[in-house]
mmCIF file of C-alpha atoms in Angstrom:
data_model
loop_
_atom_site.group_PDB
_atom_site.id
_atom_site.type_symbol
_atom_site.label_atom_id
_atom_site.label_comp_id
_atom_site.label_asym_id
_atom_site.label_seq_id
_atom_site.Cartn_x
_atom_site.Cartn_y
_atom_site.Cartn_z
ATOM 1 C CA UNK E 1259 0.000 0.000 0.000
ATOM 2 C CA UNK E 1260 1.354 3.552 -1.213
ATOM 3 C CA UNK E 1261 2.291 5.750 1.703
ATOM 4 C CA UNK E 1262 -0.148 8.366 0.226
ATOM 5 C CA UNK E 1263 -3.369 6.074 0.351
ATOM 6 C CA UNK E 1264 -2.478 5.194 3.734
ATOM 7 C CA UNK E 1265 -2.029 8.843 4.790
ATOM 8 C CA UNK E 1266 -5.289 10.022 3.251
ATOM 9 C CA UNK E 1267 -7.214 6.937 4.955
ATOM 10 C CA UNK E 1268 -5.986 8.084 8.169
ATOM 11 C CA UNK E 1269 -7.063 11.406 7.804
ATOM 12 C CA UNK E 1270 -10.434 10.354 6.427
ATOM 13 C CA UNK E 1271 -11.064 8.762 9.702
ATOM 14 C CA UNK E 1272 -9.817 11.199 11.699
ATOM 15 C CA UNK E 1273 -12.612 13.336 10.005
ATOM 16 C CA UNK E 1274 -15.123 10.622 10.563
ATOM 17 C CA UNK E 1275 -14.579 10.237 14.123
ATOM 18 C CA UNK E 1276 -14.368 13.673 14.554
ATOM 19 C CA UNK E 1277 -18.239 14.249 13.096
ATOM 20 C CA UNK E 1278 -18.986 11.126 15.311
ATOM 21 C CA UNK E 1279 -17.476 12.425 18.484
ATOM 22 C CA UNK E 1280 -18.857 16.012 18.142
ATOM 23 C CA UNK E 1281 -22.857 14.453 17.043
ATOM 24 C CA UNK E 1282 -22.564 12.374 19.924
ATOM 25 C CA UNK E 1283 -21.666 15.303 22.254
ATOM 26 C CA UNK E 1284 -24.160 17.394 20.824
ATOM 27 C CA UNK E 1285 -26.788 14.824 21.248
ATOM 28 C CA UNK E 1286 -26.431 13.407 25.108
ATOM 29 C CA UNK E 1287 -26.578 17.072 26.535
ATOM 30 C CA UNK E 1288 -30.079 17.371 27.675
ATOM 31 C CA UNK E 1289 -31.731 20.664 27.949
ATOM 32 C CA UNK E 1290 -35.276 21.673 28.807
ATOM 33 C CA UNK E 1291 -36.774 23.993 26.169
ATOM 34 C CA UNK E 1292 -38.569 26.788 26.881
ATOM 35 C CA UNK E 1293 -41.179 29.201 26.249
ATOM 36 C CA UNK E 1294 -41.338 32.634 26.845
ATOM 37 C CA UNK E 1295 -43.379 35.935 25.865
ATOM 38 C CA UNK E 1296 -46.246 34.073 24.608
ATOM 39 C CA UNK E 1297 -49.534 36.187 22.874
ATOM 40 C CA UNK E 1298 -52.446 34.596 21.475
ATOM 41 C CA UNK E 1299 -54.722 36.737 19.490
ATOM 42 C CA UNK E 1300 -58.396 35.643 18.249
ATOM 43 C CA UNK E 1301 -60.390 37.690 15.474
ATOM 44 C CA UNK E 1302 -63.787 36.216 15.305
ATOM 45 C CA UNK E 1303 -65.531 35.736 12.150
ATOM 46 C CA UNK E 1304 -67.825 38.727 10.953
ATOM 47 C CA UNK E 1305 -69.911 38.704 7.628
ATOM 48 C CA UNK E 1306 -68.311 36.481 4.889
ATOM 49 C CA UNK E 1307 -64.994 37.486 6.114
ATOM 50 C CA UNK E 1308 -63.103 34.451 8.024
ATOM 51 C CA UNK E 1309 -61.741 34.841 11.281
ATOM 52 C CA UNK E 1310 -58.252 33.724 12.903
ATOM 53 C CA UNK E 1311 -56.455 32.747 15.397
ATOM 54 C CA UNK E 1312 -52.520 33.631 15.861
ATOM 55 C CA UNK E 1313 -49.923 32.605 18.721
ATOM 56 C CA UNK E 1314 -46.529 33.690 18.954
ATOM 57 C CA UNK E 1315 -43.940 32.888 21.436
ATOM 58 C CA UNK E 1316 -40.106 32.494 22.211
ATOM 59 C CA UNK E 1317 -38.673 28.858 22.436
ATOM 60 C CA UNK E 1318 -35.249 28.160 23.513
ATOM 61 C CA UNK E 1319 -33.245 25.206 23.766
#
């Protein structure tokens, strides 16, 4: 095997475990979401117009 196909696999999974190492990090910490500032708004129906209903709020991880 050429030194240069063996150098290039190595670094391939250096990558790979790299991804692998920081998804798995990123996945086991465990945070509680959130919700702040939240509105709900209701226009009722009038005539042949249609009414609606709208909710906004802040969610953080």
């Amino acid at each position: 095997m050429s030194k240069r196909v063996l150098v290039s696999s190595l670094v391939g999974v250096a990558v790979i475990g790299g991804v692998v190492a920081g998804g798995l990090a990123m996945a086991s910490t465990a945070t509680e979401m959130t919700l702040e500032n939240g509105s709900a708004r209701y226009v009722a129906p009038v005539g042949g117009n249609a009414g609606s209903m709208t909710f906004t709020t802040e969610v953080r991880d």
